[in-house]
mmCIF file of C-alpha atoms in Angstrom:
data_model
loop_
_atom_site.group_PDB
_atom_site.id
_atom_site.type_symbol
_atom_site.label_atom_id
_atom_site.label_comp_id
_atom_site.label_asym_id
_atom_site.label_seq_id
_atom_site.Cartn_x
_atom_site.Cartn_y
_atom_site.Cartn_z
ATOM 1 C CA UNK Q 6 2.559 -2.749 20.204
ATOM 2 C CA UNK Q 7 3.315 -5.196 17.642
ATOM 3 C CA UNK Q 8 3.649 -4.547 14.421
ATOM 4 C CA UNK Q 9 1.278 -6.332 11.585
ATOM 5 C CA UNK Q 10 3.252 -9.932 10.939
ATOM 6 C CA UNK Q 11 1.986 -12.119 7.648
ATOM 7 C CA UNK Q 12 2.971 -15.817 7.269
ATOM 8 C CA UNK Q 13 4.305 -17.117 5.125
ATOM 9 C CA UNK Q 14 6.980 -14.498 4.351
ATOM 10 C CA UNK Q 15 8.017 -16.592 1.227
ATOM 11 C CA UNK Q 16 5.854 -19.288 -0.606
ATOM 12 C CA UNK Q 17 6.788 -20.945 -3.996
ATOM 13 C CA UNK Q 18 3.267 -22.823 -5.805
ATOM 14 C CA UNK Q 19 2.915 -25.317 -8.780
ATOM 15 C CA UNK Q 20 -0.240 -24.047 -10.883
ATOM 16 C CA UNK Q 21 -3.508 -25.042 -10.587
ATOM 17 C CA UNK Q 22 -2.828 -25.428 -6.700
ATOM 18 C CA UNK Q 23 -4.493 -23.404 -4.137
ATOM 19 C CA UNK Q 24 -2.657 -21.000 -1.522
ATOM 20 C CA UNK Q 25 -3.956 -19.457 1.888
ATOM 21 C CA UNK Q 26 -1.948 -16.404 2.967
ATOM 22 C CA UNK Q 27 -2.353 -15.382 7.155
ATOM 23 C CA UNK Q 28 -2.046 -11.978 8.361
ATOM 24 C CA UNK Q 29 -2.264 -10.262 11.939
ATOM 25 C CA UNK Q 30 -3.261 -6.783 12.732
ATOM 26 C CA UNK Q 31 -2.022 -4.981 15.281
ATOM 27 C CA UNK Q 32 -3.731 -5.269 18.464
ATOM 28 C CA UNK Q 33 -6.699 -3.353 18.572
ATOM 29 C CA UNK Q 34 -7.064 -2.699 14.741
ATOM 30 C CA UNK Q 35 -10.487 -4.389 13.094
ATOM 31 C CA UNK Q 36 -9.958 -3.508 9.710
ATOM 32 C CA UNK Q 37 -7.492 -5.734 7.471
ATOM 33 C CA UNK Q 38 -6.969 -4.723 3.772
ATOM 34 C CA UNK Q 39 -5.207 -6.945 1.370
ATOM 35 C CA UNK Q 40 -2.954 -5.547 -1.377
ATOM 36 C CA UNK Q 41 -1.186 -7.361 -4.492
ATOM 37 C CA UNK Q 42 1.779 -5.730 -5.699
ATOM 38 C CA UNK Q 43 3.551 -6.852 -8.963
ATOM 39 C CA UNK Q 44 6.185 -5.233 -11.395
ATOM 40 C CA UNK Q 45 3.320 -4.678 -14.216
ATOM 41 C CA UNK Q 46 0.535 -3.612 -12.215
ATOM 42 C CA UNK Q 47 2.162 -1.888 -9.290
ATOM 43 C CA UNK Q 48 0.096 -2.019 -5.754
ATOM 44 C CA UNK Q 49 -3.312 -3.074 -6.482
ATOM 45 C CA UNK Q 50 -6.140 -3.383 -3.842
ATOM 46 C CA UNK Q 51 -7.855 -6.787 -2.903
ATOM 47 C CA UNK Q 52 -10.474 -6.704 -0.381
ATOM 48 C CA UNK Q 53 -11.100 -4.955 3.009
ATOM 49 C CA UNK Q 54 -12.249 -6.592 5.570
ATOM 50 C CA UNK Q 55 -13.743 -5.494 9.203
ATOM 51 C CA UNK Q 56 -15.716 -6.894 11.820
ATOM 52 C CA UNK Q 57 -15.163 -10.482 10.160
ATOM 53 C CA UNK Q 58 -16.916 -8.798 7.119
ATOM 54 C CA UNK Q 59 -15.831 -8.037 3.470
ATOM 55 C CA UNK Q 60 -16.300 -4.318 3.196
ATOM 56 C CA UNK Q 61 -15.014 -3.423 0.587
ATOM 57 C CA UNK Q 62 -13.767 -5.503 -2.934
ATOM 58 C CA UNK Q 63 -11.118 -4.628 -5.513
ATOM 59 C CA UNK Q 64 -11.473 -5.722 -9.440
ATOM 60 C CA UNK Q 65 -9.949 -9.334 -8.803
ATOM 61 C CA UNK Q 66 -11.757 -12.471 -10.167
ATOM 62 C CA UNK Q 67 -13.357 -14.847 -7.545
ATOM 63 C CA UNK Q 68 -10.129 -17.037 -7.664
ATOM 64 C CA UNK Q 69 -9.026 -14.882 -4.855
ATOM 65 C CA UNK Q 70 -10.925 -14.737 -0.996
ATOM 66 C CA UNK Q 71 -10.548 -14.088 2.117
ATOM 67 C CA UNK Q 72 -11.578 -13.951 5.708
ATOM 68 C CA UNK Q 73 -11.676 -12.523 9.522
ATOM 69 C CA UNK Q 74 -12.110 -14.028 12.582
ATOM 70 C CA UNK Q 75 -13.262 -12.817 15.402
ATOM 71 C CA UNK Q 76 -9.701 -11.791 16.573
ATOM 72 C CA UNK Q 77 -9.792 -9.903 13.728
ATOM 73 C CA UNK Q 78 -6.466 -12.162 12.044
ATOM 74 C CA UNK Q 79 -7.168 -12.716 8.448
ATOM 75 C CA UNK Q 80 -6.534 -15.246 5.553
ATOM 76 C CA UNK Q 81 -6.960 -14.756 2.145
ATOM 77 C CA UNK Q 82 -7.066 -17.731 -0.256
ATOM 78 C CA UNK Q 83 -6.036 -18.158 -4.001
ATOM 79 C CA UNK Q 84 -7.441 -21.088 -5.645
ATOM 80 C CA UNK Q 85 -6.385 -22.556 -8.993
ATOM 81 C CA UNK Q 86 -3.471 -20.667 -8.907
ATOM 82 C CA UNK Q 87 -2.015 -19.105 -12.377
ATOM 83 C CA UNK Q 88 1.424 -17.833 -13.290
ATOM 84 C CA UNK Q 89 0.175 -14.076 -12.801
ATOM 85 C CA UNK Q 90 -0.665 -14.763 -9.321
ATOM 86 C CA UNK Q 91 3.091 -14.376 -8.631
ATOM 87 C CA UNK Q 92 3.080 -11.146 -6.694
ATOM 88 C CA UNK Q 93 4.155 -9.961 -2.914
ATOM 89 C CA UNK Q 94 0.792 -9.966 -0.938
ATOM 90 C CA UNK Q 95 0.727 -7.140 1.578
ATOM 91 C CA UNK Q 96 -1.799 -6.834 4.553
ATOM 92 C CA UNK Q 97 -2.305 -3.498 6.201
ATOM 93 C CA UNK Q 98 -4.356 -2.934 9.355
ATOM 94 C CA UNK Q 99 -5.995 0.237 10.524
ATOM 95 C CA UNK Q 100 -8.279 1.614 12.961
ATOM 96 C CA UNK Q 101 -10.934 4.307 12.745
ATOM 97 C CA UNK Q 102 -9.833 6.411 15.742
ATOM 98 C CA UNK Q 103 -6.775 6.987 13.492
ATOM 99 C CA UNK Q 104 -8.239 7.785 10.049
ATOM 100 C CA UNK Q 105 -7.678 3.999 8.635
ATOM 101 C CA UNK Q 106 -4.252 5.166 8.661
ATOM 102 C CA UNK Q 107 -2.821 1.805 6.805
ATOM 103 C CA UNK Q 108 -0.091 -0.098 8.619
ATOM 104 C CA UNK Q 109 1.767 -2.335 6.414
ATOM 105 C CA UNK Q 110 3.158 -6.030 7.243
ATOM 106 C CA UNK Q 111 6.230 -7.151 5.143
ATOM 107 C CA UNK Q 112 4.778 -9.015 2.610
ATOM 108 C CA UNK Q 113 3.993 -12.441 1.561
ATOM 109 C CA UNK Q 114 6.334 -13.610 -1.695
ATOM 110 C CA UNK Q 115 4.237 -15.943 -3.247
ATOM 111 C CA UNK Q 116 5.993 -17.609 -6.872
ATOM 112 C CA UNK Q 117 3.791 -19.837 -9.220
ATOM 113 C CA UNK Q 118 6.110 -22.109 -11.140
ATOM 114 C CA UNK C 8 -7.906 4.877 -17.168
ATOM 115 C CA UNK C 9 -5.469 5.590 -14.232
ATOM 116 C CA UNK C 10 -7.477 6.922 -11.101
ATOM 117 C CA UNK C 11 -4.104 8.393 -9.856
ATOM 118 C CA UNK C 12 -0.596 9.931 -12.037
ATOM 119 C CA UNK C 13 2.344 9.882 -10.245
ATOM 120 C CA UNK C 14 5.327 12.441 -11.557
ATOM 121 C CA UNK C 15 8.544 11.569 -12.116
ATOM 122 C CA UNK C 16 8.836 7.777 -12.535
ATOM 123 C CA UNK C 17 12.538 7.726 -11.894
ATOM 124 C CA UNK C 18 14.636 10.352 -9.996
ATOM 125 C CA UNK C 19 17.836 10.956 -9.504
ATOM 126 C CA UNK C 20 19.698 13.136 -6.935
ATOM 127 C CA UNK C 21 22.910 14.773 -5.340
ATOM 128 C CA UNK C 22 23.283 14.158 -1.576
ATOM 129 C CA UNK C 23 21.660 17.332 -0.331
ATOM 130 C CA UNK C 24 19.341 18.640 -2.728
ATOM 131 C CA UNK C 25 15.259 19.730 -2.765
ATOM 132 C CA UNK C 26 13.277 16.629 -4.180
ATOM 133 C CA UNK C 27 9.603 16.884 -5.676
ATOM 134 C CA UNK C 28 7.519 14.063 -6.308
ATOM 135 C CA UNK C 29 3.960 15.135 -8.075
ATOM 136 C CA UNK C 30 0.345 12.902 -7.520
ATOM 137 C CA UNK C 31 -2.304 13.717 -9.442
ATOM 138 C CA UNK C 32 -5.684 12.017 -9.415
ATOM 139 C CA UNK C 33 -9.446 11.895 -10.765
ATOM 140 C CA UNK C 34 -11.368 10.509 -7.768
ATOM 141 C CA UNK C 35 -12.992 12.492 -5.188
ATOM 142 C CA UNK C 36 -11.339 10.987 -2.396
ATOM 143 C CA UNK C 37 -11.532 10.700 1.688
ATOM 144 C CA UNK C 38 -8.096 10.863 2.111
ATOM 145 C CA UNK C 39 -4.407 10.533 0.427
ATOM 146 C CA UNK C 40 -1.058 8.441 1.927
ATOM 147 C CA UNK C 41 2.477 9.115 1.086
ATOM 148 C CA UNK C 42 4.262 5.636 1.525
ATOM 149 C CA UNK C 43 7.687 4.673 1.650
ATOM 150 C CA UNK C 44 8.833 0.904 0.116
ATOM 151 C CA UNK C 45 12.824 0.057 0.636
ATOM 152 C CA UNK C 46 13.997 -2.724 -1.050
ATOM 153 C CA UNK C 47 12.859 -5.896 0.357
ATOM 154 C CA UNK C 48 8.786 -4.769 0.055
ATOM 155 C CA UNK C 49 8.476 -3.187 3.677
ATOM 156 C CA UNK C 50 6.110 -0.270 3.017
ATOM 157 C CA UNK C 51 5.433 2.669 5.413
ATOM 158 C CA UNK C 52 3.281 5.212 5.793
ATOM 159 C CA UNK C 53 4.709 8.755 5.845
ATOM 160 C CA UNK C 54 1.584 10.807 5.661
ATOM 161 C CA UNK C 55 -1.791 11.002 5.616
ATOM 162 C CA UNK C 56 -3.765 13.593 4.328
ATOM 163 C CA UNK C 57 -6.966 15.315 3.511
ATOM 164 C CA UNK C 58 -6.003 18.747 3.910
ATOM 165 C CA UNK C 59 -3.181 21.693 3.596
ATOM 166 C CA UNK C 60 0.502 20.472 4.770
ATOM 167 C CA UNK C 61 1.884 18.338 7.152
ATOM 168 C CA UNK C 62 5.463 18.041 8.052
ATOM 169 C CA UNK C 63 7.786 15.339 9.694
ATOM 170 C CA UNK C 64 10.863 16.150 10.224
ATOM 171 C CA UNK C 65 12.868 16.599 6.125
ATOM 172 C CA UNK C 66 9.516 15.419 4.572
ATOM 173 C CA UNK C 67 6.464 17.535 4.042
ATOM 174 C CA UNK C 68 3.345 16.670 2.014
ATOM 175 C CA UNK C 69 0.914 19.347 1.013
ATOM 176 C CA UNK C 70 -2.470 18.497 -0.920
ATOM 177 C CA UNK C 71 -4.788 21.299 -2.960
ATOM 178 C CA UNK C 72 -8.418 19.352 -2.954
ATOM 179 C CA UNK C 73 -9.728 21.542 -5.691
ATOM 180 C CA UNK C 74 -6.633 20.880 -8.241
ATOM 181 C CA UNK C 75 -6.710 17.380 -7.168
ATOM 182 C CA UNK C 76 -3.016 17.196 -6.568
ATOM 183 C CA UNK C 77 -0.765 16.527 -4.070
ATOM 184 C CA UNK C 78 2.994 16.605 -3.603
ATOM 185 C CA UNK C 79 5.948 15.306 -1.448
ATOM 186 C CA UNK C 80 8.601 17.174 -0.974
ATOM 187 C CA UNK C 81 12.027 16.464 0.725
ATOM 188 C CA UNK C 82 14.480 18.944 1.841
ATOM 189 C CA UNK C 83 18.233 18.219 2.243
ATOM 190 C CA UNK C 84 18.101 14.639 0.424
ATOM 191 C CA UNK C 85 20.428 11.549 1.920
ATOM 192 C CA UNK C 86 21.168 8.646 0.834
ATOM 193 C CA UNK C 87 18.820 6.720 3.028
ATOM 194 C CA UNK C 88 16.112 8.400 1.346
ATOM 195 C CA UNK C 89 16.623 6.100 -1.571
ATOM 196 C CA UNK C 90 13.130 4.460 -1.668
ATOM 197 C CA UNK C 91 10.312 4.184 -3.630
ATOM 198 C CA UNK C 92 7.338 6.669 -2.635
ATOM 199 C CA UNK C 93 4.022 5.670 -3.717
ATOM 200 C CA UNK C 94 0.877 7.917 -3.496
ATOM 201 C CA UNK C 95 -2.250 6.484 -2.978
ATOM 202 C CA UNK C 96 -5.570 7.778 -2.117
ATOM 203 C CA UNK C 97 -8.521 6.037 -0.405
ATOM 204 C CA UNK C 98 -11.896 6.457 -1.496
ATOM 205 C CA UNK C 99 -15.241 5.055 -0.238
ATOM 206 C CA UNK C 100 -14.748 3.284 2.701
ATOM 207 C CA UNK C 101 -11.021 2.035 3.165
ATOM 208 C CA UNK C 102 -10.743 1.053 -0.560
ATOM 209 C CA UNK C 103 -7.376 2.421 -2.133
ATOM 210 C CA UNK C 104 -5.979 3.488 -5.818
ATOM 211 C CA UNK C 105 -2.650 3.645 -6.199
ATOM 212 C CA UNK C 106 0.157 5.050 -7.876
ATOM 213 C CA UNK C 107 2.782 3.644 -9.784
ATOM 214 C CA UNK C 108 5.523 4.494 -7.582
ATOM 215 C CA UNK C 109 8.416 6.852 -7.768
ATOM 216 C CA UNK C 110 11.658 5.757 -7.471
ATOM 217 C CA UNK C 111 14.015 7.707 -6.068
ATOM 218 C CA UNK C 112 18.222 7.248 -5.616
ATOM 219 C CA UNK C 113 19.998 10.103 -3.922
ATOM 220 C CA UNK C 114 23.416 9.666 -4.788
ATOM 221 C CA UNK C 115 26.362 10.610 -1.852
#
């Protein structure tokens, strides 16, 4: 199978813009879960998201959203984008016939200049 | 307030040696992961646990539920080891807290 693939892989942002990260699960998986990892804060969890519905919600403010279709692929969406936001932006997928068991894609770099 | 410790921040090793990396945490949880991040960001998941020991191959993870602590341990260290592990443990549903990392450098 496939692994989990996130576009873009590298992403540079002016503040006050808007961003929309994309992430596919591997095939069969219907839960996504997004992570933001920075040098401060570490790995820090975003949202979960299964059956096209938000499951689950880390502290973040509403700035940051997200989404599953049907296929269960999945964007996330930062609006009004401040310096902090510069992080890597991982998406995992998992399935419950193997524990949620997370499976990682590379990343998304995303820089706010 | 930090849901989960992570022990030692920085490690350093000989080619060869027994490594220890400690996770403690304060959540009652539904499960913990052991992952692996090389340079670059690519994270893997080496375990998953919510019980007693599991072992692949050098690496073996063992959790105590009642002492709320877990730890990795790897036998016979290489260089390709170097990494950072991060322990993380998943509460209600599939929602996560996560260590600060440990990073590790095994020296040749």
């Amino acid at each position: 199978k496939a692994g989990v693939t996130q576009t873009p892989r590298y992403l540079i942002k002016t503040r006050g813009q808007q961003v929309t990260l994309s992430c596919s699960p591997i095939s069969g998986h219907r839960s996504v879960s997004w992570y933001q990892q920075t040098p401060g804060q570490g790995l820090q969890f975003l949202f979960e998201y299964f059956s096209e519905t938000q499951r689950n919600k880390g502290n973040f403010p509403g700035r940051f959203s997200g989404r599953q279709f049907s296929n269960s692929r999945s964007e996330m969406n930062v609006s009004t984008l401040e310096l902090g936001d510069s992080a890597l932006y991982l998406c995992a997928s998992s399935s419950k016939d193997r524990g949620y068991e997370q499976y990682f894609g590379p990343g998304t770099r995303l820089t706010v200049t | 307030k930090n849901e989960v410790e992570q022990s030692p921040q920085n490690l350093t090793a000989q080619e060869g040696e027994f490594i220890t990396i400690n996770c403690s945490y304060s959540v009652g949880i539904s499960a913990l992961h052991w992952l692996q991040q090389h340079p670059g960001g690519g994270i893997v998941s080496l375990f998953m646990l919510s019980s007693g020991k599991k072992k692949h191959g050098r690496l073996i993870a063992t959790i105590n539920i009642q002492e709320k602590h877990s730890s990795l341990h790897i036998t016979a260290s290489h260089p390709r080891d170097s990494a950072v592990y991060i322990c993380a443990v998943g509460v209600t549903g599939n929602q996560f807290y996560f260590g600060t990392g440990t990073s590790l450098t095994v020296i040749p």
